[in-house]
Every structure is written in C-alpha cells, then in structure tokens.
C-alpha cells in the first residue's frame, strides 16, 4: 500500500436504516400484545386452574413447549392443596371463604371433557371431595384472647400474682356481689400438706365499680388483680409464636428410602430442600380418664420401647 493510499480518508459506507426498521418491527411482532391487566389480547392456548404441584409441573412443561399459558387460582395463596399456610393465612382463609354454593360435580378421576366452542377441551384434575372442601370452607374463627371466651368454673386453672392456682368457688350472687372468688395455689404447700387459699373480689364492689355478672368480675380480676385463665395465657403465647408455625393443607410423609426421596436426589431438587426426621406422631382421641366428650392428643408408639411403655395398647397386643 502506498503512502498516498494510506493517507487517504476512509470511505464512509451508507447506513441502511431500513434494516433497523425491519429488526425493530420483528421485535415488536415477537412481543405479544397485552391489555391493561397484562393479559394477552389474542387469548391463550391453555388455561390451568389451580397452583398445586401437578398444575405447576404441567404449566412449566407446556410453557417450555412454547404454548401460551394462563395459570390462575381462586385462592389468595399459591399451592392449592399442596400449600403450607401461616397461621394468619389459615385464619383468614377459613373465615372469608365460607362459600354457600352448590358443590361442583366432577369425576373422581382425571377425565377430559369435550367443549364445542373452538374445539377446546377441559381436563378435570379434582375429586368431588376436594372440590367440596374448597367450595365449602369451614367458618372456623381465629383464636381470640378475650376473657368472655373462657368459661370460669370450679377447677379452672388460673394464673395469679402468687403463682398458678385453681378455682375453688365463685360468688353466690352478683347483685350485690357476695362472697369472694376463692382460689388455691397449686404450687404452694402448707405444713399440713394442703394448698393455701387466696380470696379475690370481696372489696371490688363499690359506687364507682359495680359488678353485676361473672364476665364483669373476670374482667375486673384480670385488669386489677392480674388473675387470668391459663388457657388465655396459652392462647396469647401461641399467637405470639404464630410465625413459627406452618400448617400443611395436605400433610404427607416421605419414607427415607422410598422412590420419592430417590427422585428428589437424582433430579438435583434435593439441593434446595431440607430433610428432617419426624419427631413424633400423635392421635387425637377421646380422653380415657374422663367421662365427658373431651379429647386429648396421645403419642403413637413408633419404637419398641414406646410400645411397651404406652397405655394405648393392652398387654396382649404389646406381646
């Protein structure tokens, strides 16, 4: 190359702006048009109702295949019957979803129902039982710590400024207030091996503070004397610990050497999981020590030592 050619200015090639317009046009064509709510204007090829494990796996597979998926759920949380709820979610769900509509009739197994419109089809994944559970959610109210919710009666365990106690007697009349609320301190022992007694409420009825019912007396003792039922304290403690609790909608167990665990390990999903051994298994059954309809939790024996020490099994069954 000569010096003249080397010093010559470089020739600027014309820029074809049409190519940029074509690329921009192709980009806009690839971006699907959405409405103000973020939904595709042209519609969807597949609509999945429910965000359970089965639906989520199916949605992922269909999306990888290039289909347009609309994945929706009527519940205010993800996971449907595979969800793990916090206490607040559980309380709000059971109180706000008491829908009194006719149960949906579905097949007990997965079936495909043809639809005349646009040659669409519907795949039913729910059983009638599960659908009725969702449509007729229980109206269970969240826990409350109001004093009126706890019925005072002889034998009720109470917390006093002097320690745990037990209610011995209540006033015989409230108009005017007669007698006192008598409690015995269960953690104290006198020389004769009896529990000391304390008296509340004898001087709490005056012109400025008229007590005319048991509920008003309970409120007074709680606010002025620090006497509350132990169940109220338990309820307050549980409510404070509510963030530590996860309620599985459909709890299930995985056997340590079962195919489910093997599949999680082989797929690599186990790297994002934490496996924990089951600490205990309890059964809710009628109380054997009481003739009333009360129920209690009983630990299910899961080891040889538990089998011989449990009272759930008769001696013949233990052998």
PDB file of N, CA and C in Angstrom, residues 232-309:
ATOM      1  N   UNK A 232     -55.978 -18.726  78.525  1.00  0.00           N
ATOM      2  CA  UNK A 232     -55.789 -17.430  77.877  1.00  0.00           C
ATOM      3  C   UNK A 232     -54.312 -17.148  77.654  1.00  0.00           C
ATOM      4  N   UNK A 233     -53.487 -17.452  78.660  1.00  0.00           N
ATOM      5  CA  UNK A 233     -52.044 -17.259  78.512  1.00  0.00           C
ATOM      6  C   UNK A 233     -51.483 -18.166  77.437  1.00  0.00           C
ATOM      7  N   UNK A 234     -51.958 -19.405  77.391  1.00  0.00           N
ATOM      8  CA  UNK A 234     -51.511 -20.318  76.340  1.00  0.00           C
ATOM      9  C   UNK A 234     -51.880 -19.773  74.966  1.00  0.00           C
ATOM     10  N   UNK A 235     -53.115 -19.251  74.845  1.00  0.00           N
ATOM     11  CA  UNK A 235     -53.548 -18.705  73.569  1.00  0.00           C
ATOM     12  C   UNK A 235     -52.726 -17.502  73.145  1.00  0.00           C
ATOM     13  N   UNK A 236     -52.404 -16.621  74.097  1.00  0.00           N
ATOM     14  CA  UNK A 236     -51.576 -15.456  73.782  1.00  0.00           C
ATOM     15  C   UNK A 236     -50.176 -15.884  73.363  1.00  0.00           C
ATOM     16  N   UNK A 237     -49.624 -16.890  74.050  1.00  0.00           N
ATOM     17  CA  UNK A 237     -48.277 -17.360  73.703  1.00  0.00           C
ATOM     18  C   UNK A 237     -48.277 -17.989  72.317  1.00  0.00           C
ATOM     19  N   UNK A 238     -49.289 -18.794  72.020  1.00  0.00           N
ATOM     20  CA  UNK A 238     -49.371 -19.410  70.701  1.00  0.00           C
ATOM     21  C   UNK A 238     -49.513 -18.350  69.615  1.00  0.00           C
ATOM     22  N   UNK A 239     -50.292 -17.307  69.892  1.00  0.00           N
ATOM     23  CA  UNK A 239     -50.466 -16.256  68.896  1.00  0.00           C
ATOM     24  C   UNK A 239     -49.156 -15.505  68.664  1.00  0.00           C
ATOM     25  N   UNK A 240     -48.374 -15.300  69.708  1.00  0.00           N
ATOM     26  CA  UNK A 240     -47.077 -14.650  69.548  1.00  0.00           C
ATOM     27  C   UNK A 240     -46.110 -15.518  68.747  1.00  0.00           C
ATOM     28  N   UNK A 241     -46.277 -16.841  68.834  1.00  0.00           N
ATOM     29  CA  UNK A 241     -45.405 -17.766  68.116  1.00  0.00           C
ATOM     30  C   UNK A 241     -45.982 -18.178  66.765  1.00  0.00           C
ATOM     31  N   UNK A 242     -46.993 -17.467  66.284  1.00  0.00           N
ATOM     32  CA  UNK A 242     -47.686 -17.910  65.083  1.00  0.00           C
ATOM     33  C   UNK A 242     -46.787 -17.911  63.855  1.00  0.00           C
ATOM     34  N   UNK A 243     -45.764 -17.060  63.826  1.00  0.00           N
ATOM     35  CA  UNK A 243     -44.860 -17.032  62.681  1.00  0.00           C
ATOM     36  C   UNK A 243     -43.941 -18.247  62.642  1.00  0.00           C
ATOM     37  N   UNK A 244     -43.864 -18.974  63.745  1.00  0.00           N
ATOM     38  CA  UNK A 244     -43.027 -20.169  63.801  1.00  0.00           C
ATOM     39  C   UNK A 244     -43.787 -21.417  63.364  1.00  0.00           C
ATOM     40  N   UNK A 245     -45.047 -21.253  63.003  1.00  0.00           N
ATOM     41  CA  UNK A 245     -45.898 -22.405  62.702  1.00  0.00           C
ATOM     42  C   UNK A 245     -46.245 -22.409  61.221  1.00  0.00           C
ATOM     43  N   UNK A 246     -46.113 -23.580  60.599  1.00  0.00           N
ATOM     44  CA  UNK A 246     -46.560 -23.790  59.233  1.00  0.00           C
ATOM     45  C   UNK A 246     -47.595 -24.898  59.207  1.00  0.00           C
ATOM     46  N   UNK A 247     -48.751 -24.617  58.642  1.00  0.00           N
ATOM     47  CA  UNK A 247     -49.850 -25.580  58.610  1.00  0.00           C
ATOM     48  C   UNK A 247     -49.973 -26.150  57.202  1.00  0.00           C
ATOM     49  N   UNK A 248     -49.614 -27.418  57.064  1.00  0.00           N
ATOM     50  CA  UNK A 248     -49.674 -28.087  55.771  1.00  0.00           C
ATOM     51  C   UNK A 248     -51.125 -28.437  55.461  1.00  0.00           C
ATOM     52  N   UNK A 249     -51.611 -27.997  54.306  1.00  0.00           N
ATOM     53  CA  UNK A 249     -53.005 -28.258  53.950  1.00  0.00           C
ATOM     54  C   UNK A 249     -53.252 -29.752  53.777  1.00  0.00           C
ATOM     55  N   UNK A 250     -52.331 -30.428  53.136  1.00  0.00           N
ATOM     56  CA  UNK A 250     -52.427 -31.883  52.979  1.00  0.00           C
ATOM     57  C   UNK A 250     -51.100 -32.499  53.406  1.00  0.00           C
ATOM     58  N   UNK A 251     -50.902 -32.680  54.690  1.00  0.00           N
ATOM     59  CA  UNK A 251     -49.615 -33.220  55.151  1.00  0.00           C
ATOM     60  C   UNK A 251     -49.382 -34.622  54.627  1.00  0.00           C
ATOM     61  N   UNK A 252     -48.145 -34.885  54.278  1.00  0.00           N
ATOM     62  CA  UNK A 252     -47.760 -36.201  53.775  1.00  0.00           C
ATOM     63  C   UNK A 252     -46.379 -36.560  54.269  1.00  0.00           C
ATOM     64  N   UNK A 253     -46.111 -37.840  54.316  1.00  0.00           N
ATOM     65  CA  UNK A 253     -44.827 -38.337  54.793  1.00  0.00           C
ATOM     66  C   UNK A 253     -44.067 -38.985  53.645  1.00  0.00           C
ATOM     67  N   UNK A 254     -42.767 -38.790  53.630  1.00  0.00           N
ATOM     68  CA  UNK A 254     -41.888 -39.435  52.661  1.00  0.00           C
ATOM     69  C   UNK A 254     -41.037 -40.461  53.390  1.00  0.00           C
ATOM     70  N   UNK A 255     -41.070 -41.690  52.920  1.00  0.00           N
ATOM     71  CA  UNK A 255     -40.214 -42.711  53.511  1.00  0.00           C
ATOM     72  C   UNK A 255     -38.763 -42.429  53.133  1.00  0.00           C
ATOM     73  N   UNK A 256     -37.872 -42.585  54.100  1.00  0.00           N
ATOM     74  CA  UNK A 256     -36.471 -42.204  53.910  1.00  0.00           C
ATOM     75  C   UNK A 256     -35.834 -42.937  52.735  1.00  0.00           C
ATOM     76  N   UNK A 257     -36.207 -44.183  52.514  1.00  0.00           N
ATOM     77  CA  UNK A 257     -35.623 -44.961  51.419  1.00  0.00           C
ATOM     78  C   UNK A 257     -36.635 -45.208  50.305  1.00  0.00           C
ATOM     79  N   UNK A 258     -37.629 -44.339  50.187  1.00  0.00           N
ATOM     80  CA  UNK A 258     -38.665 -44.522  49.184  1.00  0.00           C
ATOM     81  C   UNK A 258     -38.300 -43.913  47.847  1.00  0.00           C
ATOM     82  N   UNK A 259     -39.085 -44.184  46.818  1.00  0.00           N
ATOM     83  CA  UNK A 259     -38.791 -43.658  45.475  1.00  0.00           C
ATOM     84  C   UNK A 259     -38.910 -42.139  45.384  1.00  0.00           C
ATOM     85  N   UNK A 260     -39.728 -41.516  46.233  1.00  0.00           N
ATOM     86  CA  UNK A 260     -39.867 -40.056  46.177  1.00  0.00           C
ATOM     87  C   UNK A 260     -38.559 -39.368  46.551  1.00  0.00           C
ATOM     88  N   UNK A 261     -37.929 -39.828  47.624  1.00  0.00           N
ATOM     89  CA  UNK A 261     -36.649 -39.247  48.037  1.00  0.00           C
ATOM     90  C   UNK A 261     -35.575 -39.542  46.998  1.00  0.00           C
ATOM     91  N   UNK A 262     -35.576 -40.750  46.444  1.00  0.00           N
ATOM     92  CA  UNK A 262     -34.597 -41.088  45.403  1.00  0.00           C
ATOM     93  C   UNK A 262     -34.760 -40.182  44.188  1.00  0.00           C
ATOM     94  N   UNK A 263     -36.003 -39.882  43.815  1.00  0.00           N
ATOM     95  CA  UNK A 263     -36.235 -38.998  42.683  1.00  0.00           C
ATOM     96  C   UNK A 263     -35.781 -37.575  42.951  1.00  0.00           C
ATOM     97  N   UNK A 264     -35.984 -37.084  44.166  1.00  0.00           N
ATOM     98  CA  UNK A 264     -35.524 -35.740  44.523  1.00  0.00           C
ATOM     99  C   UNK A 264     -34.007 -35.647  44.492  1.00  0.00           C
ATOM    100  N   UNK A 265     -33.345 -36.702  44.935  1.00  0.00           N
ATOM    101  CA  UNK A 265     -31.884 -36.715  44.912  1.00  0.00           C
ATOM    102  C   UNK A 265     -31.353 -36.781  43.486  1.00  0.00           C
ATOM    103  N   UNK A 266     -31.948 -37.632  42.652  1.00  0.00           N
ATOM    104  CA  UNK A 266     -31.467 -37.804  41.284  1.00  0.00           C
ATOM    105  C   UNK A 266     -31.694 -36.557  40.439  1.00  0.00           C
ATOM    106  N   UNK A 267     -32.764 -35.828  40.691  1.00  0.00           N
ATOM    107  CA  UNK A 267     -33.078 -34.643  39.890  1.00  0.00           C
ATOM    108  C   UNK A 267     -32.313 -33.403  40.319  1.00  0.00           C
ATOM    109  N   UNK A 268     -31.681 -33.449  41.491  1.00  0.00           N
ATOM    110  CA  UNK A 268     -30.975 -32.284  41.995  1.00  0.00           C
ATOM    111  C   UNK A 268     -31.839 -31.334  42.791  1.00  0.00           C
ATOM    112  N   UNK A 269     -33.134 -31.607  42.871  1.00  0.00           N
ATOM    113  CA  UNK A 269     -34.030 -30.750  43.649  1.00  0.00           C
ATOM    114  C   UNK A 269     -33.687 -30.811  45.131  1.00  0.00           C
ATOM    115  N   UNK A 270     -33.102 -31.918  45.565  1.00  0.00           N
ATOM    116  CA  UNK A 270     -32.753 -32.077  46.978  1.00  0.00           C
ATOM    117  C   UNK A 270     -31.750 -31.033  47.447  1.00  0.00           C
ATOM    118  N   UNK A 271     -31.004 -30.423  46.513  1.00  0.00           N
ATOM    119  CA  UNK A 271     -30.051 -29.380  46.905  1.00  0.00           C
ATOM    120  C   UNK A 271     -30.757 -28.151  47.470  1.00  0.00           C
ATOM    121  N   UNK A 272     -32.034 -27.998  47.175  1.00  0.00           N
ATOM    122  CA  UNK A 272     -32.789 -26.836  47.639  1.00  0.00           C
ATOM    123  C   UNK A 272     -33.791 -27.210  48.729  1.00  0.00           C
ATOM    124  N   UNK A 273     -33.672 -28.416  49.265  1.00  0.00           N
ATOM    125  CA  UNK A 273     -34.590 -28.900  50.290  1.00  0.00           C
ATOM    126  C   UNK A 273     -33.847 -29.217  51.571  1.00  0.00           C
ATOM    127  N   UNK A 274     -34.593 -29.323  52.631  1.00  0.00           N
ATOM    128  CA  UNK A 274     -34.056 -29.750  53.922  1.00  0.00           C
ATOM    129  C   UNK A 274     -34.900 -30.913  54.421  1.00  0.00           C
ATOM    130  N   UNK A 275     -34.260 -32.053  54.608  1.00  0.00           N
ATOM    131  CA  UNK A 275     -34.958 -33.242  55.087  1.00  0.00           C
ATOM    132  C   UNK A 275     -34.839 -33.315  56.608  1.00  0.00           C
ATOM    133  N   UNK A 276     -35.969 -33.522  57.257  1.00  0.00           N
ATOM    134  CA  UNK A 276     -35.993 -33.626  58.712  1.00  0.00           C
ATOM    135  C   UNK A 276     -36.753 -34.879  59.106  1.00  0.00           C
ATOM    136  N   UNK A 277     -36.246 -35.546  60.128  1.00  0.00           N
ATOM    137  CA  UNK A 277     -36.923 -36.738  60.625  1.00  0.00           C
ATOM    138  C   UNK A 277     -38.182 -36.338  61.383  1.00  0.00           C
ATOM    139  N   UNK A 278     -39.165 -37.203  61.347  1.00  0.00           N
ATOM    140  CA  UNK A 278     -40.404 -36.944  62.066  1.00  0.00           C
ATOM    141  C   UNK A 278     -40.155 -37.104  63.556  1.00  0.00           C
ATOM    142  N   UNK A 279     -40.462 -36.054  64.325  1.00  0.00           N
ATOM    143  CA  UNK A 279     -40.185 -36.068  65.758  1.00  0.00           C
ATOM    144  C   UNK A 279     -41.223 -36.856  66.536  1.00  0.00           C
ATOM    145  N   UNK A 280     -42.427 -36.923  66.039  1.00  0.00           N
ATOM    146  CA  UNK A 280     -43.462 -37.647  66.762  1.00  0.00           C
ATOM    147  C   UNK A 280     -44.745 -37.720  65.965  1.00  0.00           C
ATOM    148  N   UNK A 281     -45.553 -38.694  66.292  1.00  0.00           N
ATOM    149  CA  UNK A 281     -46.846 -38.891  65.651  1.00  0.00           C
ATOM    150  C   UNK A 281     -47.895 -38.994  66.747  1.00  0.00           C
ATOM    151  N   UNK A 282     -48.913 -38.141  66.678  1.00  0.00           N
ATOM    152  CA  UNK A 282     -49.922 -38.075  67.736  1.00  0.00           C
ATOM    153  C   UNK A 282     -51.304 -38.366  67.167  1.00  0.00           C
ATOM    154  N   UNK A 283     -52.140 -38.925  68.009  1.00  0.00           N
ATOM    155  CA  UNK A 283     -53.505 -39.284  67.639  1.00  0.00           C
ATOM    156  C   UNK A 283     -54.477 -38.539  68.541  1.00  0.00           C
ATOM    157  N   UNK A 284     -55.446 -37.870  67.940  1.00  0.00           N
ATOM    158  CA  UNK A 284     -56.474 -37.166  68.701  1.00  0.00           C
ATOM    159  C   UNK A 284     -57.622 -38.133  68.963  1.00  0.00           C
ATOM    160  N   UNK A 285     -57.842 -38.445  70.236  1.00  0.00           N
ATOM    161  CA  UNK A 285     -58.882 -39.406  70.595  1.00  0.00           C
ATOM    162  C   UNK A 285     -59.549 -38.970  71.891  1.00  0.00           C
ATOM    163  N   UNK A 286     -60.614 -39.639  72.236  1.00  0.00           N
ATOM    164  CA  UNK A 286     -61.353 -39.308  73.453  1.00  0.00           C
ATOM    165  C   UNK A 286     -60.509 -39.583  74.678  1.00  0.00           C
ATOM    166  N   UNK A 287     -60.681 -38.737  75.680  1.00  0.00           N
ATOM    167  CA  UNK A 287     -59.921 -38.893  76.912  1.00  0.00           C
ATOM    168  C   UNK A 287     -60.407 -40.122  77.663  1.00  0.00           C
ATOM    169  N   UNK A 288     -59.463 -40.960  78.090  1.00  0.00           N
ATOM    170  CA  UNK A 288     -59.813 -42.188  78.807  1.00  0.00           C
ATOM    171  C   UNK A 288     -60.046 -41.935  80.285  1.00  0.00           C
ATOM    172  N   UNK A 289     -59.558 -40.801  80.810  1.00  0.00           N
ATOM    173  CA  UNK A 289     -59.680 -40.509  82.238  1.00  0.00           C
ATOM    174  C   UNK A 289     -60.920 -39.705  82.576  1.00  0.00           C
ATOM    175  N   UNK A 290     -61.707 -39.355  81.589  1.00  0.00           N
ATOM    176  CA  UNK A 290     -62.882 -38.521  81.826  1.00  0.00           C
ATOM    177  C   UNK A 290     -64.075 -39.094  81.091  1.00  0.00           C
ATOM    178  N   UNK A 291     -65.235 -38.957  81.711  1.00  0.00           N
ATOM    179  CA  UNK A 291     -66.469 -39.440  81.098  1.00  0.00           C
ATOM    180  C   UNK A 291     -67.077 -38.422  80.147  1.00  0.00           C
ATOM    181  N   UNK A 292     -66.500 -37.222  80.093  1.00  0.00           N
ATOM    182  CA  UNK A 292     -67.020 -36.179  79.212  1.00  0.00           C
ATOM    183  C   UNK A 292     -66.544 -36.424  77.783  1.00  0.00           C
ATOM    184  N   UNK A 293     -66.932 -35.510  76.899  1.00  0.00           N
ATOM    185  CA  UNK A 293     -66.594 -35.648  75.485  1.00  0.00           C
ATOM    186  C   UNK A 293     -65.286 -34.955  75.128  1.00  0.00           C
ATOM    187  N   UNK A 294     -64.439 -34.685  76.113  1.00  0.00           N
ATOM    188  CA  UNK A 294     -63.162 -34.030  75.838  1.00  0.00           C
ATOM    189  C   UNK A 294     -62.233 -34.985  75.100  1.00  0.00           C
ATOM    190  N   UNK A 295     -61.331 -34.394  74.316  1.00  0.00           N
ATOM    191  CA  UNK A 295     -60.362 -35.175  73.557  1.00  0.00           C
ATOM    192  C   UNK A 295     -58.959 -34.737  73.929  1.00  0.00           C
ATOM    193  N   UNK A 296     -58.006 -35.598  73.704  1.00  0.00           N
ATOM    194  CA  UNK A 296     -56.625 -35.287  74.015  1.00  0.00           C
ATOM    195  C   UNK A 296     -55.711 -35.931  72.982  1.00  0.00           C
ATOM    196  N   UNK A 297     -54.510 -35.361  72.855  1.00  0.00           N
ATOM    197  CA  UNK A 297     -53.508 -35.893  71.941  1.00  0.00           C
ATOM    198  C   UNK A 297     -52.717 -36.989  72.637  1.00  0.00           C
ATOM    199  N   UNK A 298     -52.590 -38.109  71.969  1.00  0.00           N
ATOM    200  CA  UNK A 298     -51.847 -39.238  72.516  1.00  0.00           C
ATOM    201  C   UNK A 298     -50.745 -39.620  71.542  1.00  0.00           C
ATOM    202  N   UNK A 299     -49.559 -39.811  72.074  1.00  0.00           N
ATOM    203  CA  UNK A 299     -48.411 -40.137  71.231  1.00  0.00           C
ATOM    204  C   UNK A 299     -48.509 -41.576  70.734  1.00  0.00           C
ATOM    205  N   UNK A 300     -48.367 -41.753  69.437  1.00  0.00           N
ATOM    206  CA  UNK A 300     -48.412 -43.082  68.839  1.00  0.00           C
ATOM    207  C   UNK A 300     -47.049 -43.748  69.028  1.00  0.00           C
ATOM    208  N   UNK A 301     -46.998 -44.944  69.592  1.00  0.00           N
ATOM    209  CA  UNK A 301     -45.710 -45.616  69.798  1.00  0.00           C
ATOM    210  C   UNK A 301     -45.082 -46.013  68.470  1.00  0.00           C
ATOM    211  N   UNK A 302     -43.861 -45.545  68.246  1.00  0.00           N
ATOM    212  CA  UNK A 302     -43.159 -45.823  66.986  1.00  0.00           C
ATOM    213  C   UNK A 302     -41.885 -46.629  67.186  1.00  0.00           C
ATOM    214  N   UNK A 303     -41.539 -46.960  68.402  1.00  0.00           N
ATOM    215  CA  UNK A 303     -40.348 -47.770  68.677  1.00  0.00           C
ATOM    216  C   UNK A 303     -40.728 -48.889  69.633  1.00  0.00           C
ATOM    217  N   UNK A 304     -39.814 -49.847  69.797  1.00  0.00           N
ATOM    218  CA  UNK A 304     -40.094 -50.978  70.682  1.00  0.00           C
ATOM    219  C   UNK A 304     -40.261 -50.504  72.119  1.00  0.00           C
ATOM    220  N   UNK A 305     -39.455 -49.535  72.536  1.00  0.00           N
ATOM    221  CA  UNK A 305     -39.578 -49.018  73.900  1.00  0.00           C
ATOM    222  C   UNK A 305     -40.909 -48.303  74.099  1.00  0.00           C
ATOM    223  N   UNK A 306     -41.349 -47.561  73.062  1.00  0.00           N
ATOM    224  CA  UNK A 306     -42.632 -46.864  73.168  1.00  0.00           C
ATOM    225  C   UNK A 306     -43.798 -47.840  73.248  1.00  0.00           C
ATOM    226  N   UNK A 307     -43.686 -48.951  72.548  1.00  0.00           N
ATOM    227  CA  UNK A 307     -44.769 -49.935  72.546  1.00  0.00           C
ATOM    228  C   UNK A 307     -44.992 -50.495  73.944  1.00  0.00           C
ATOM    229  N   UNK A 308     -43.909 -50.782  74.666  1.00  0.00           N
ATOM    230  CA  UNK A 308     -44.045 -51.382  75.990  1.00  0.00           C
ATOM    231  C   UNK A 308     -44.436 -50.354  77.054  1.00  0.00           C
ATOM    232  N   UNK A 309     -44.176 -49.070  76.807  1.00  0.00           N
ATOM    233  CA  UNK A 309     -44.498 -48.050  77.808  1.00  0.00           C
ATOM    234  C   UNK A 309     -45.835 -47.365  77.571  1.00  0.00           C
TER     235      UNK A 309
END
